[in-house]
Tab-separated table of C-alpha atoms in Angstrom:
chain	number	residue	atom	x	y	z
R	1	MET	CA	83.368	59.073	67.950
R	2	ASP	CA	85.443	57.309	70.614
R	3	TRP	CA	83.188	54.280	71.207
R	4	ALA	CA	85.729	52.437	73.382
R	5	GLY	CA	86.047	55.408	75.725
R	6	GLN	CA	82.282	55.936	75.884
R	7	ILE	CA	81.508	52.288	76.639
R	8	PHE	CA	84.230	52.139	79.275
R	9	SER	CA	82.922	55.408	80.749
R	10	TRP	CA	79.494	53.817	81.350
R	11	ILE	CA	81.088	50.762	82.969
R	12	TYR	CA	83.398	52.966	85.047
R	13	GLN	CA	80.528	55.163	86.254
R	14	TYR	CA	78.438	52.109	87.107
R	15	PHE	CA	81.135	50.654	89.385
R	16	ASP	CA	81.821	54.112	90.839
R	17	ASN	CA	78.148	54.625	91.749
R	18	MET	CA	77.924	51.070	93.084
R	19	ALA	CA	81.000	51.629	95.280
R	20	PHE	CA	79.570	54.774	96.898
R	21	LEU	CA	76.210	53.148	97.606
R	22	MET	CA	77.745	49.926	98.895
R	23	LEU	CA	80.325	51.583	101.142
R	24	ALA	CA	77.795	54.025	102.579
R	25	ALA	CA	75.180	51.357	103.306
R	26	VAL	CA	77.062	48.192	104.312
R	27	GLY	CA	77.464	49.129	107.984
R	28	LEU	CA	73.986	50.617	108.189
R	29	ILE	CA	72.198	47.601	106.724
R	30	LEU	CA	74.103	45.291	109.069
R	31	ILE	CA	72.767	47.128	112.121
R	32	TYR	CA	69.260	47.359	110.713
R	33	GLY	CA	69.091	43.709	109.693
R	34	MET	CA	70.559	42.428	112.940
R	35	MET	CA	68.972	44.641	115.584
R	36	GLY	CA	66.072	46.424	113.925
R	37	VAL	CA	67.671	49.817	114.651
R	38	ILE	CA	67.501	52.709	112.210
R	39	ASN	CA	70.791	54.435	112.953
R	40	MET	CA	70.385	58.058	111.901
R	41	ALA	CA	73.864	58.764	113.328
R	42	HIS	CA	75.549	56.571	110.715
R	43	GLY	CA	76.654	59.638	108.777
R	44	GLU	CA	78.384	60.973	111.880
R	45	LEU	CA	80.290	57.689	112.219
R	46	MET	CA	81.464	58.263	108.649
R	47	MET	CA	82.426	61.805	109.658
R	48	ILE	CA	84.498	60.465	112.568
R	49	GLY	CA	86.255	58.055	110.234
R	50	ALA	CA	86.927	60.831	107.723
R	51	TYR	CA	88.437	63.156	110.340
R	52	VAL	CA	90.607	60.428	111.871
R	53	ALA	CA	91.856	59.275	108.456
R	54	THR	CA	92.687	62.830	107.404
R	55	ALA	CA	94.457	63.615	110.678
R	56	THR	CA	96.398	60.345	110.474
R	57	TYR	CA	97.494	61.109	106.928
R	58	HIS	CA	98.644	64.631	107.825
R	59	ALA	CA	100.517	63.174	110.815
R	60	GLY	CA	102.667	61.261	108.331
R	61	ALA	CA	101.008	57.860	107.969
R	62	PRO	CA	100.749	56.330	104.474
R	63	MET	CA	97.394	57.033	102.906
R	64	PRO	CA	96.163	53.389	102.705
R	65	LEU	CA	96.990	52.833	106.398
R	66	SER	CA	94.930	55.855	107.455
R	67	VAL	CA	91.792	53.774	106.880
R	68	ILE	CA	92.626	51.431	109.787
R	69	PRO	CA	92.539	53.962	112.661
R	70	ALA	CA	89.434	55.477	111.071
R	71	GLY	CA	87.608	52.159	111.378
R	72	VAL	CA	88.875	51.630	114.938
R	73	ALA	CA	87.814	55.118	116.066
R	74	ALA	CA	84.335	54.710	114.586
R	75	ALA	CA	84.012	51.273	116.210
R	76	LEU	CA	84.893	52.711	119.631
R	77	ALA	CA	82.379	55.508	119.134
R	78	GLY	CA	79.813	52.893	118.153
R	79	VAL	CA	80.464	50.866	121.313
R	80	VAL	CA	79.917	53.956	123.463
R	81	MET	CA	76.697	54.799	121.620
R	82	GLU	CA	75.415	51.245	121.906
R	83	GLN	CA	76.269	50.860	125.570
R	84	LEU	CA	74.797	54.174	126.699
R	85	VAL	CA	71.773	54.626	124.445
R	86	ILE	CA	70.994	52.278	121.601
R	87	ARG	CA	70.749	48.981	123.515
R	88	HIS	CA	67.517	50.261	125.057
R	89	PHE	CA	65.837	50.579	121.649
R	90	TYR	CA	66.453	47.279	119.842
R	91	ASN	CA	63.628	46.342	117.433
R	92	GLN	CA	61.903	49.680	118.057
R	93	LEU	CA	62.147	51.328	114.641
R	94	LEU	CA	60.467	54.647	115.396
R	95	SER	CA	62.057	55.069	118.821
R	96	SER	CA	65.514	54.206	117.494
R	97	LEU	CA	65.033	56.661	114.623
R	98	VAL	CA	64.270	59.533	117.002
R	99	VAL	CA	67.038	58.648	119.463
R	100	THR	CA	69.749	58.191	116.838
R	101	TRP	CA	68.633	61.397	115.119
R	102	GLY	CA	69.336	63.126	118.426
R	103	LEU	CA	72.759	61.465	118.574
R	104	SER	CA	73.400	62.652	115.027
R	105	MET	CA	72.679	66.255	116.028
R	106	ILE	CA	74.863	65.995	119.127
R	107	LEU	CA	77.818	64.543	117.216
R	108	SER	CA	77.661	66.924	114.265
R	109	GLN	CA	77.184	70.037	116.411
R	110	GLY	CA	79.820	68.807	118.848
R	111	ALA	CA	82.295	68.395	115.983
R	112	LEU	CA	81.426	71.894	114.796
R	113	LEU	CA	82.125	73.351	118.270
R	114	LEU	CA	85.360	71.408	118.771
R	115	LEU	CA	86.831	71.530	115.258
R	116	GLY	CA	85.205	74.599	113.758
R	117	PRO	CA	83.658	75.011	110.317
R	118	ALA	CA	86.945	74.821	108.397
R	119	THR	CA	87.387	71.842	106.096
R	120	MET	CA	90.214	69.311	105.955
R	121	ASN	CA	91.425	67.591	102.813
R	122	MET	CA	93.285	64.536	101.617
R	123	PRO	CA	94.613	64.203	98.070
R	124	THR	CA	93.084	61.594	95.803
R	125	PRO	CA	95.825	58.966	95.341
R	126	TYR	CA	97.066	56.761	92.499
R	127	GLY	CA	96.643	59.194	89.608
R	128	SER	CA	94.633	58.449	86.480
R	129	PHE	CA	94.623	56.394	83.297
R	130	ASP	CA	93.338	56.987	79.766
R	131	VAL	CA	90.921	55.014	77.632
R	132	GLY	CA	90.687	56.598	74.233
R	133	ALA	CA	90.322	60.346	74.660
R	134	LEU	CA	88.916	60.083	78.197
R	135	SER	CA	90.785	60.082	81.507
R	136	PHE	CA	89.699	58.126	84.585
R	137	SER	CA	90.753	58.124	88.255
R	138	VAL	CA	92.421	54.928	89.449
R	139	TYR	CA	91.192	55.528	92.995
R	140	ARG	CA	87.534	55.214	92.006
R	141	MET	CA	88.213	51.668	90.826
R	142	VAL	CA	90.118	50.984	94.055
R	143	MET	CA	86.993	52.084	95.946
R	144	ALA	CA	84.881	49.656	93.926
R	145	GLY	CA	87.292	46.828	94.729
R	146	VAL	CA	87.301	47.716	98.440
R	147	ALA	CA	83.493	47.886	98.519
R	148	ILE	CA	83.116	44.458	96.914
R	149	GLY	CA	85.839	43.030	99.141
R	150	LEU	CA	84.191	44.331	102.322
R	151	VAL	CA	80.831	42.847	101.351
R	152	ILE	CA	82.459	39.467	100.682
R	153	LEU	CA	84.320	39.597	104.001
R	154	VAL	CA	81.160	40.466	105.937
R	155	TRP	CA	79.261	37.692	104.158
R	156	ALA	CA	82.039	35.189	104.997
R	157	LEU	CA	82.130	36.392	108.622
R	158	PHE	CA	78.418	35.766	109.107
R	159	ARG	CA	78.416	32.557	107.092
R	160	PHE	CA	81.406	30.634	108.414
R	161	THR	CA	82.487	31.954	111.841
R	162	PRO	CA	81.001	31.185	115.289
R	163	PHE	CA	80.389	34.907	115.766
R	164	GLY	CA	78.413	35.076	112.539
R	165	ILE	CA	76.452	31.908	113.254
R	166	ASN	CA	75.458	33.204	116.689
R	167	ALA	CA	74.565	36.577	115.211
R	168	ARG	CA	72.305	35.002	112.586
R	169	ALA	CA	70.687	32.874	115.278
R	170	ALA	CA	70.062	35.951	117.416
R	171	MET	CA	68.580	37.699	114.396
R	172	GLU	CA	66.075	34.868	113.906
R	173	ASN	CA	65.219	34.165	117.564
R	174	PRO	CA	67.061	36.194	120.212
R	175	ARG	CA	65.291	34.577	123.182
R	176	MET	CA	66.148	31.048	122.099
R	177	THR	CA	69.727	32.074	121.346
R	178	ALA	CA	70.094	33.543	124.836
R	179	ALA	CA	68.521	30.405	126.362
R	180	LEU	CA	71.220	28.325	124.653
R	181	GLY	CA	73.919	30.246	126.525
R	182	VAL	CA	74.903	32.913	124.002
R	183	ASN	CA	75.571	36.340	125.490
R	184	THR	CA	73.285	38.258	123.128
R	185	ARG	CA	74.031	41.611	124.765
R	186	ARG	CA	77.733	41.251	124.003
R	187	LEU	CA	76.863	39.929	120.560
R	188	TYR	CA	74.751	42.990	119.756
R	189	THR	CA	77.540	45.262	120.947
R	190	GLY	CA	79.981	43.467	118.645
R	191	VAL	CA	77.665	43.721	115.647
R	192	PHE	CA	77.002	47.417	116.268
R	193	ALA	CA	80.748	48.051	116.618
R	194	LEU	CA	81.329	46.219	113.322
R	195	GLY	CA	78.660	48.290	111.586
R	196	ALA	CA	80.175	51.473	113.025
R	197	ALA	CA	83.664	50.410	111.929
R	198	LEU	CA	82.401	49.860	108.381
R	199	GLY	CA	80.927	53.356	108.498
R	200	GLY	CA	84.296	54.724	109.603
R	201	VAL	CA	86.075	52.902	106.783
R	202	ALA	CA	83.562	54.332	104.304
R	203	GLY	CA	84.195	57.825	105.672
R	204	ALA	CA	87.947	57.355	105.310
R	205	MET	CA	87.515	56.236	101.700
R	206	PHE	CA	85.178	59.132	100.895
R	207	ALA	CA	87.555	61.625	102.555
R	208	GLN	CA	89.957	61.064	99.663
R	209	THR	CA	87.334	62.336	97.222
R	210	ALA	CA	85.700	65.242	99.113
R	211	ALA	CA	86.418	67.897	101.739
R	212	VAL	CA	85.897	66.821	105.356
R	213	SER	CA	83.698	68.964	107.605
R	214	PRO	CA	81.444	68.418	110.664
R	215	PHE	CA	78.517	67.714	108.312
R	216	PHE	CA	80.512	65.456	106.012
R	217	GLY	CA	78.390	62.332	106.546
R	218	GLN	CA	75.115	64.041	105.711
R	219	SER	CA	76.042	63.983	102.029
R	220	TYR	CA	75.981	60.182	102.002
R	221	THR	CA	73.304	59.321	104.561
R	222	PRO	CA	70.222	59.735	102.295
R	223	MET	CA	71.553	57.359	99.643
R	224	ALA	CA	72.578	54.876	102.340
R	225	PHE	CA	69.067	54.862	103.830
R	226	ILE	CA	67.437	54.462	100.416
R	227	THR	CA	69.704	51.477	99.741
R	228	VAL	CA	68.910	49.920	103.123
R	229	ALA	CA	65.147	50.407	102.732
R	230	LEU	CA	65.232	48.874	99.262
R	231	GLY	CA	67.439	45.963	100.320
R	232	GLY	CA	65.135	44.911	103.170
R	233	GLY	CA	65.978	43.108	106.390
R	234	ALA	CA	65.388	39.446	105.570
R	235	ASN	CA	68.939	38.945	104.285
R	236	ALA	CA	71.008	42.056	104.908
R	237	ILE	CA	73.988	41.286	102.673
R	238	LEU	CA	71.973	39.842	99.796
R	239	GLY	CA	69.566	42.774	99.986
R	240	LEU	CA	72.484	45.211	99.899
R	241	VAL	CA	73.889	43.578	96.767
R	242	TYR	CA	70.538	43.556	94.977
R	243	ALA	CA	69.781	47.163	95.915
R	244	THR	CA	73.174	48.566	94.913
R	245	LEU	CA	73.240	46.728	91.585
R	246	TYR	CA	69.772	48.050	90.750
R	247	LEU	CA	70.234	51.630	91.969
R	248	ALA	CA	73.707	52.040	90.449
R	249	GLY	CA	72.339	50.918	87.091
R	250	VAL	CA	69.478	53.424	87.251
R	251	GLN	CA	71.743	56.271	88.369
R	252	THR	CA	74.357	55.583	85.689
R	253	THR	CA	71.783	55.399	82.915
R	254	PHE	CA	69.962	58.620	83.815
R	255	ALA	CA	73.176	60.528	84.559
R	256	ASN	CA	74.516	59.697	81.097
R	257	VAL	CA	71.272	60.332	79.238
R	258	PHE	CA	70.481	63.567	81.115
R	259	ASN	CA	72.872	64.873	83.804
R	260	GLN	CA	74.272	64.099	87.259
R	261	TYR	CA	71.422	65.830	89.089
R	262	VAL	CA	68.784	63.800	87.243
R	263	GLY	CA	70.841	60.679	87.968
R	264	TYR	CA	70.766	61.501	91.683
R	265	ILE	CA	67.012	62.109	91.683
R	266	SER	CA	66.424	58.940	89.661
R	267	ILE	CA	67.663	56.842	92.599
R	268	MET	CA	64.790	58.064	94.755
R	269	ALA	CA	62.246	57.513	91.980
R	270	ALA	CA	63.589	54.026	91.244
R	271	ALA	CA	63.458	53.071	94.924
R	272	PHE	CA	59.883	54.380	95.188
R	273	VAL	CA	58.748	52.324	92.194
R	274	CYS	CA	60.508	49.198	93.457
R	275	LEU	CA	59.074	49.541	96.967
R	276	LEU	CA	55.570	49.846	95.542
R	277	ALA	CA	56.005	46.335	94.135
R	278	MET	CA	58.064	44.997	97.067
R	279	PRO	CA	57.088	46.999	100.186
R	280	GLU	CA	59.286	44.987	102.558
R	281	GLY	CA	62.383	45.210	100.357
R	282	ILE	CA	64.066	43.065	97.751
R	283	SER	CA	65.560	40.479	100.110
R	284	ASP	CA	62.160	39.835	101.756
R	285	TYR	CA	60.558	39.432	98.331
R	286	VAL	CA	63.252	37.006	97.173
R	287	GLN	CA	63.024	34.996	100.395
R	288	LYS	CA	59.245	34.651	100.090
R	289	ARG	CA	59.523	33.586	96.457
R	290	ARG	CA	62.038	30.903	97.418
R	291	ALA	CA	59.824	29.677	100.241
R	292	ARG	CA	56.854	29.382	97.873
R	293	ALA	CA	58.947	27.522	95.323
R	294	MET	CA	60.158	25.050	97.961
R	295	ALA	CA	56.596	24.504	99.224
R	296	ARG	CA	55.380	23.394	95.789
């Protein structure tokens, strides 16, 4: 038996599953943690990014560069959505859910009317490599590296830059932040545009692994929402990391022991069990434990 290939296969699948969860959820959890908005149209922002990346590639641009206009296009779409609709529903979870669900329907059906039901495709780049008797795609590891890199960049942005410091202040106390002279309306628009851009980048990355259609983003939205709910809103980035590490481990284990379908279902079961113990999410639980430890 090829033990080296089997062990590497588990590690490879773990990072692959982690990359998909992290890329799908990073923009969504940023918007939820910052503004208390459940953005049901996040999948459509991924769809926009996927279409723009595919069109850019077929227009002759190098494949890695096609990700940039995808992020820009999704960010512009996010600004329009935020300016016209979403700014009226900050910190209103149920209202924002209904409104963004309506936006999701409008965008997906609009794409279907404009672009038709035909799919578009991009080739998966960079080829493959062998470990023992098994072959693995290089691009899947590139996705894992991009996912980790984006999370680190977002963390650094909110930790060390004036924009991030103001955003964290607005997250804690928006009225006091506004009283200190920060334009919170512009700040919220910037954060929503960033979250939308991350969704567009995710869509561009996923477009190189799957066919692009008007309902492209709906394949990734459920897993993104499960990851966001499990991560919690107390510390968006830390919650995202905890949730993806946990869920990717569960999915990889069950997919190898049983099959891919059971691995997919196991994510929902694992999130349900975890939320029974930590109803507000992992980051809220960790933050409360730290506060109790400091109070002793």
